[in-house]
């Protein structure tokens, strides 16, 4: 049975009982508006943990754009129905006051890996993520936490945070789930109109070609990728960059794993994607 819990005291009482029985607890942090990408994380957690908590919390602190926060889809009933089919134990869906009660004064800020790309373009975003993820780890006391590679930089930030603060949780990064045409699933895709939705897969297609060109040692692959994305109808490209896969610093040589990461605007929606090189 899947229960919905809104307060931390109740959640912790339940989790302490599980832990006393020696059960491994997994958590999947989400902001709701669930799709198959989220469900793949919940299924991975179910496969590896005796107990699974999915958190649904649209975290105001990680939105640098108030309009984006306002427009963020909220579909709790449908989300709960999907999570019941997966068989998660708990949906933890707290109200903002439960997470940030009055007087809340702490910010968890990761430097280095959190600074470039999304960190530079969305000021405060990763502080919000690191703060809420730290809290969710504390509130759920989970042994394992499941994050998507879709948000590659976020995954690296969370791994850094967990190492730096000795948080006793094992972070698992799960593969990006895509639509049949290659578009990475995202709650924001619902805001694309029909024309933009048809153009959206061009980002991943161009990135795949660029990754191949980089592997082949071709010069100008990233510039060509940006041009291709714009020619496909995107309004603007914020970045298409090749980076060290774990530090997100400059890509130096091909010895260490590299990642191609991109953010681009289409029909008023900001899409991000990343692939290995
Ligand atoms: P969000 O609700 O957007 O905060 O995402 C919650 C979690 O789901 C994050 O760890 C995301 O990386 C992950 N996620 C989102 N989209 C996908 C996807 N298409 N494939 C795999 N994981 C995803």
Tab-separated table of C-alpha atoms and ligand atoms in Angstrom:
chain	number	residue	atom	x	y	z
A	1	UNK	CA	0.000	0.000	0.000
A	2	UNK	CA	1.164	3.520	-0.828
A	3	UNK	CA	0.558	6.149	1.844
A	4	UNK	CA	0.811	9.920	1.462
A	5	UNK	CA	2.609	11.649	4.319
A	6	UNK	CA	2.888	15.409	4.749
A	7	UNK	CA	4.805	15.865	7.958
A	8	UNK	CA	8.299	14.911	9.009
A	9	UNK	CA	7.435	13.509	12.456
A	10	UNK	CA	5.107	10.931	10.942
A	11	UNK	CA	7.606	10.079	8.202
A	12	UNK	CA	10.487	9.555	10.601
A	13	UNK	CA	8.422	7.337	12.926
A	14	UNK	CA	7.648	5.055	9.998
A	15	UNK	CA	11.233	5.018	8.704
A	16	UNK	CA	12.674	4.319	12.163
A	17	UNK	CA	10.415	1.261	12.347
A	18	UNK	CA	11.720	0.024	8.988
A	19	UNK	CA	15.295	0.616	10.012
A	20	UNK	CA	14.818	-1.220	13.309
A	21	UNK	CA	13.666	-4.187	11.206
A	22	UNK	CA	16.886	-3.946	9.166
A	23	UNK	CA	15.178	-2.777	5.983
A	24	UNK	CA	17.061	-0.760	3.356
A	25	UNK	CA	15.295	2.513	2.555
A	26	UNK	CA	15.482	4.218	-0.840
A	27	UNK	CA	14.388	7.756	-1.675
A	28	UNK	CA	13.537	9.332	-5.020
A	29	UNK	CA	13.366	13.129	-4.767
A	30	UNK	CA	11.043	14.738	-7.340
A	31	UNK	CA	9.041	17.872	-7.968
A	32	UNK	CA	6.035	15.880	-9.190
A	33	UNK	CA	4.350	16.032	-12.625
A	34	UNK	CA	5.686	12.543	-12.946
A	35	UNK	CA	6.564	10.818	-16.214
A	36	UNK	CA	8.331	7.605	-17.158
A	37	UNK	CA	11.722	9.144	-16.307
A	38	UNK	CA	10.683	9.583	-12.684
A	39	UNK	CA	9.015	6.174	-12.629
A	40	UNK	CA	12.224	4.524	-13.838
A	41	UNK	CA	13.949	5.922	-10.728
A	42	UNK	CA	11.155	4.608	-8.509
A	43	UNK	CA	11.426	1.187	-10.176
A	44	UNK	CA	15.212	1.142	-9.721
A	45	UNK	CA	14.679	1.962	-6.044
A	46	UNK	CA	12.048	-0.781	-5.716
A	47	UNK	CA	14.457	-3.295	-7.235
A	48	UNK	CA	17.226	-2.466	-4.758
A	49	UNK	CA	15.509	-1.397	-1.531
A	50	UNK	CA	12.974	-3.011	0.770
A	51	UNK	CA	11.248	0.332	1.295
A	52	UNK	CA	10.828	3.229	-1.130
A	53	UNK	CA	9.881	6.838	-0.467
A	54	UNK	CA	9.162	9.179	-3.376
A	55	UNK	CA	9.204	12.822	-2.362
A	56	UNK	CA	7.086	15.350	-4.239
A	57	UNK	CA	8.001	18.914	-3.419
A	58	UNK	CA	8.162	21.863	-5.804
A	59	UNK	CA	11.088	23.499	-4.063
A	60	UNK	CA	10.703	27.290	-4.257
A	61	UNK	CA	14.362	27.810	-3.364
A	62	UNK	CA	15.658	26.237	-6.562
A	63	UNK	CA	13.642	28.419	-8.946
A	64	UNK	CA	15.595	31.487	-9.976
A	65	UNK	CA	12.640	32.534	-12.146
A	66	UNK	CA	9.336	33.211	-10.269
A	67	UNK	CA	7.334	32.697	-13.467
A	68	UNK	CA	8.821	29.222	-13.927
A	69	UNK	CA	7.830	28.371	-10.326
A	70	UNK	CA	4.295	29.648	-10.893
A	71	UNK	CA	3.905	27.717	-14.152
A	72	UNK	CA	5.475	24.507	-12.847
A	73	UNK	CA	2.885	21.727	-13.341
A	74	UNK	CA	1.287	20.302	-10.188
A	75	UNK	CA	-0.517	16.991	-10.699
A	76	UNK	CA	-0.465	15.255	-7.330
A	77	UNK	CA	-3.454	12.946	-7.845
A	78	UNK	CA	-2.171	11.593	-11.144
A	79	UNK	CA	1.322	11.270	-9.622
A	80	UNK	CA	-0.038	9.237	-6.714
A	81	UNK	CA	-1.907	6.920	-9.109
A	82	UNK	CA	1.310	6.277	-11.066
A	83	UNK	CA	3.351	5.658	-7.926
A	84	UNK	CA	0.755	3.171	-6.673
A	85	UNK	CA	1.297	1.133	-9.841
A	86	UNK	CA	5.008	0.988	-9.028
A	87	UNK	CA	4.233	0.006	-5.440
A	88	UNK	CA	6.217	2.644	-3.556
A	89	UNK	CA	5.620	2.653	0.206
A	90	UNK	CA	5.402	6.376	0.874
A	91	UNK	CA	4.756	9.547	-1.065
A	92	UNK	CA	6.215	12.311	1.054
A	93	UNK	CA	4.548	15.521	-0.139
A	94	UNK	CA	5.142	18.234	2.448
A	95	UNK	CA	3.843	21.811	2.251
A	96	UNK	CA	6.498	24.546	1.950
A	97	UNK	CA	6.097	25.502	5.656
A	98	UNK	CA	6.963	21.953	6.706
A	99	UNK	CA	10.218	22.127	4.771
A	100	UNK	CA	11.037	25.776	5.445
A	101	UNK	CA	9.382	26.748	8.749
A	102	UNK	CA	9.596	30.359	9.817
A	103	UNK	CA	13.091	31.235	10.938
A	104	UNK	CA	14.717	28.857	8.478
A	105	UNK	CA	18.189	30.306	7.926
A	106	UNK	CA	20.522	27.719	6.390
A	107	UNK	CA	21.873	27.507	2.863
A	108	UNK	CA	23.909	24.550	1.650
A	109	UNK	CA	26.199	25.811	-1.092
A	110	UNK	CA	28.481	23.612	-3.177
A	111	UNK	CA	31.317	25.340	-5.004
A	112	UNK	CA	33.326	24.037	-7.969
A	113	UNK	CA	31.075	21.580	-9.747
A	114	UNK	CA	27.975	23.714	-9.037
A	115	UNK	CA	29.454	26.893	-10.511
A	116	UNK	CA	29.541	26.607	-14.321
A	117	UNK	CA	26.708	25.984	-16.831
A	118	UNK	CA	23.395	25.719	-14.910
A	119	UNK	CA	25.045	27.297	-11.869
A	120	UNK	CA	26.141	30.347	-13.847
A	121	UNK	CA	22.895	30.705	-15.810
A	122	UNK	CA	20.496	30.049	-12.936
A	123	UNK	CA	21.906	31.947	-9.949
A	124	UNK	CA	20.943	30.323	-6.654
A	125	UNK	CA	19.556	27.202	-8.339
A	126	UNK	CA	22.088	24.716	-6.985
A	127	UNK	CA	22.034	26.315	-3.519
A	128	UNK	CA	18.311	25.564	-3.543
A	129	UNK	CA	18.897	22.031	-4.771
A	130	UNK	CA	21.703	21.293	-2.295
A	131	UNK	CA	19.689	22.726	0.587
A	132	UNK	CA	16.520	20.772	-0.155
A	133	UNK	CA	18.380	17.540	-0.952
A	134	UNK	CA	20.289	17.803	2.343
A	135	UNK	CA	16.976	18.268	4.127
A	136	UNK	CA	15.319	15.379	2.287
A	137	UNK	CA	18.212	13.105	3.248
A	138	UNK	CA	17.851	14.221	6.875
A	139	UNK	CA	14.082	13.886	6.875
A	140	UNK	CA	13.888	10.493	5.162
A	141	UNK	CA	17.095	8.969	6.622
A	142	UNK	CA	17.307	6.993	3.381
A	143	UNK	CA	20.195	4.593	2.728
A	144	UNK	CA	20.067	5.018	-1.034
A	145	UNK	CA	18.970	7.971	-3.191
A	146	UNK	CA	18.047	7.835	-6.869
A	147	UNK	CA	18.690	10.721	-9.265
A	148	UNK	CA	18.429	10.987	-13.043
A	149	UNK	CA	21.357	11.522	-15.366
A	150	UNK	CA	18.965	13.862	-17.234
A	151	UNK	CA	20.120	16.508	-14.737
A	152	UNK	CA	23.775	15.523	-15.023
A	153	UNK	CA	25.271	18.530	-13.269
A	154	UNK	CA	22.754	18.182	-10.431
A	155	UNK	CA	23.788	14.543	-10.019
A	156	UNK	CA	27.452	15.552	-9.731
A	157	UNK	CA	26.564	18.324	-7.263
A	158	UNK	CA	24.649	15.856	-5.077
A	159	UNK	CA	27.527	13.358	-5.175
A	160	UNK	CA	29.968	16.114	-4.124
A	161	UNK	CA	27.652	17.254	-1.323
A	162	UNK	CA	27.265	13.734	0.056
A	163	UNK	CA	31.018	13.141	0.047
A	164	UNK	CA	31.863	16.540	1.511
A	165	UNK	CA	29.332	16.349	4.366
A	166	UNK	CA	29.711	12.599	5.066
A	167	UNK	CA	26.001	12.103	4.539
A	168	UNK	CA	25.342	8.370	4.976
A	169	UNK	CA	23.466	7.856	1.716
A	170	UNK	CA	24.527	6.056	-1.464
A	171	UNK	CA	23.718	8.118	-4.567
A	172	UNK	CA	22.577	6.178	-7.633
A	173	UNK	CA	22.509	7.891	-11.061
A	174	UNK	CA	19.907	6.423	-13.445
A	175	UNK	CA	19.876	6.660	-17.241
A	176	UNK	CA	17.897	9.337	-19.042
A	177	UNK	CA	14.548	8.054	-20.288
A	178	UNK	CA	13.584	9.415	-23.711
A	179	UNK	CA	10.496	9.625	-25.887
A	180	UNK	CA	10.541	7.406	-28.989
A	181	UNK	CA	11.883	10.352	-31.035
A	182	UNK	CA	14.798	10.925	-28.648
A	183	UNK	CA	13.486	13.903	-26.660
A	184	UNK	CA	14.509	13.521	-23.019
A	185	UNK	CA	11.389	13.234	-20.879
A	186	UNK	CA	10.788	16.300	-18.738
A	187	UNK	CA	7.851	17.757	-16.842
A	188	UNK	CA	8.434	20.950	-18.843
A	189	UNK	CA	7.790	19.176	-22.180
A	190	UNK	CA	4.069	19.464	-21.441
A	191	UNK	CA	4.423	23.205	-22.054
A	192	UNK	CA	5.619	22.734	-25.657
A	193	UNK	CA	2.935	23.379	-28.282
A	194	UNK	CA	2.530	20.936	-31.182
A	195	UNK	CA	4.975	22.756	-33.469
A	196	UNK	CA	7.651	23.075	-30.794
A	197	UNK	CA	7.117	19.477	-29.706
A	198	UNK	CA	7.847	18.340	-33.268
A	199	UNK	CA	11.055	20.436	-33.338
A	200	UNK	CA	12.277	19.462	-29.865
A	201	UNK	CA	14.011	16.139	-30.753
A	202	UNK	CA	16.477	18.106	-32.917
A	203	UNK	CA	18.474	18.946	-29.792
A	204	UNK	CA	19.324	15.346	-28.951
A	205	UNK	CA	19.852	14.456	-32.626
A	206	UNK	CA	22.327	17.321	-33.073
A	207	UNK	CA	24.096	16.408	-29.834
A	208	UNK	CA	24.505	12.790	-30.949
A	209	UNK	CA	26.082	13.962	-34.205
A	210	UNK	CA	28.341	16.381	-32.313
A	211	UNK	CA	29.492	13.662	-29.908
A	212	UNK	CA	30.425	11.486	-32.837
A	213	UNK	CA	32.280	14.376	-34.495
A	214	UNK	CA	34.184	15.075	-31.259
A	215	UNK	CA	35.144	11.411	-30.990
A	216	UNK	CA	36.301	11.577	-34.600
A	217	UNK	CA	38.501	14.563	-33.743
A	218	UNK	CA	36.600	17.002	-35.961
A	219	UNK	CA	37.066	20.705	-35.211
A	220	UNK	CA	34.049	22.997	-34.837
A	221	UNK	CA	31.681	20.238	-33.738
A	222	UNK	CA	30.073	22.306	-30.972
A	223	UNK	CA	29.534	25.361	-33.173
A	224	UNK	CA	27.987	23.145	-35.851
A	225	UNK	CA	25.731	21.591	-33.213
A	226	UNK	CA	24.451	24.999	-32.051
A	227	UNK	CA	23.836	26.065	-35.652
A	228	UNK	CA	21.911	22.863	-36.323
A	229	UNK	CA	19.710	23.368	-33.256
A	230	UNK	CA	18.891	26.949	-34.268
A	231	UNK	CA	18.190	25.879	-37.865
A	232	UNK	CA	15.730	23.291	-36.498
A	233	UNK	CA	13.624	26.086	-34.989
A	234	UNK	CA	15.022	26.609	-31.485
A	235	UNK	CA	14.895	30.254	-30.365
A	236	UNK	CA	18.299	30.339	-28.685
A	237	UNK	CA	21.090	28.157	-27.382
A	238	UNK	CA	22.359	28.952	-23.880
A	239	UNK	CA	25.237	26.508	-24.060
A	240	UNK	CA	26.442	23.409	-25.824
A	241	UNK	CA	29.635	22.414	-24.072
A	242	UNK	CA	32.011	19.553	-23.696
A	243	UNK	CA	33.083	19.119	-20.071
A	244	UNK	CA	34.859	16.770	-17.694
A	245	UNK	CA	32.017	14.416	-16.747
A	246	UNK	CA	32.461	14.594	-12.977
A	247	UNK	CA	33.980	18.011	-12.205
A	248	UNK	CA	32.149	19.834	-15.046
A	249	UNK	CA	35.425	21.712	-15.508
A	250	UNK	CA	37.021	22.157	-18.930
A	251	UNK	CA	37.426	18.992	-20.978
A	252	UNK	CA	41.113	18.272	-21.128
A	253	UNK	CA	42.025	15.576	-23.614
A	254	UNK	CA	40.029	12.404	-24.079
A	255	UNK	CA	41.572	10.407	-21.200
A	256	UNK	CA	38.926	11.234	-18.609
A	257	UNK	CA	35.192	10.639	-19.216
A	258	UNK	CA	33.644	13.630	-20.992
A	259	UNK	CA	30.071	14.807	-21.182
A	260	UNK	CA	28.356	16.952	-23.789
A	261	UNK	CA	25.798	19.199	-22.080
A	262	UNK	CA	23.288	21.620	-23.577
A	263	UNK	CA	20.549	24.072	-22.676
A	264	UNK	CA	18.358	25.710	-25.292
A	265	UNK	CA	15.056	27.584	-25.513
A	266	UNK	CA	12.173	26.429	-27.677
A	267	UNK	CA	8.687	27.951	-27.689
A	268	UNK	CA	9.230	29.617	-24.316
A	269	UNK	CA	10.465	26.415	-22.690
A	270	UNK	CA	14.026	25.814	-21.540
A	271	UNK	CA	15.203	22.326	-22.468
A	272	UNK	CA	18.372	20.669	-21.173
A	273	UNK	CA	20.052	17.461	-22.216
A	274	UNK	CA	23.407	15.698	-21.916
A	275	UNK	CA	25.130	12.626	-23.327
A	276	UNK	CA	28.424	10.821	-22.840
A	277	UNK	CA	31.169	11.394	-25.390
B	1	LIG	P1	12.435	16.734	-11.165
B	1	LIG	O1	11.053	16.344	-10.776
B	1	LIG	O2	12.521	17.399	-12.500
B	1	LIG	O3	13.152	17.480	-10.069
B	1	LIG	O4	13.224	15.381	-11.350
B	1	LIG	C1	13.287	14.451	-10.302
B	1	LIG	C2	14.310	13.410	-10.646
B	1	LIG	O5	13.927	12.732	-11.841
B	1	LIG	C3	15.712	14.006	-10.906
B	1	LIG	O6	16.684	13.168	-10.316
B	1	LIG	C4	15.778	13.995	-12.404
B	1	LIG	O7	17.103	13.923	-12.898
B	1	LIG	C5	15.012	12.728	-12.740
B	1	LIG	N1	14.545	12.771	-14.115
B	1	LIG	C6	13.849	13.749	-14.725
B	1	LIG	N2	13.647	13.466	-16.022
B	1	LIG	C7	14.243	12.262	-16.242
B	1	LIG	C8	14.401	11.428	-17.389
B	1	LIG	N3	13.911	11.770	-18.563
B	1	LIG	N4	15.081	10.267	-17.236
B	1	LIG	C9	15.596	9.913	-16.042
B	1	LIG	N5	15.479	10.654	-14.925
B	1	LIG	C10	14.813	11.817	-15.021
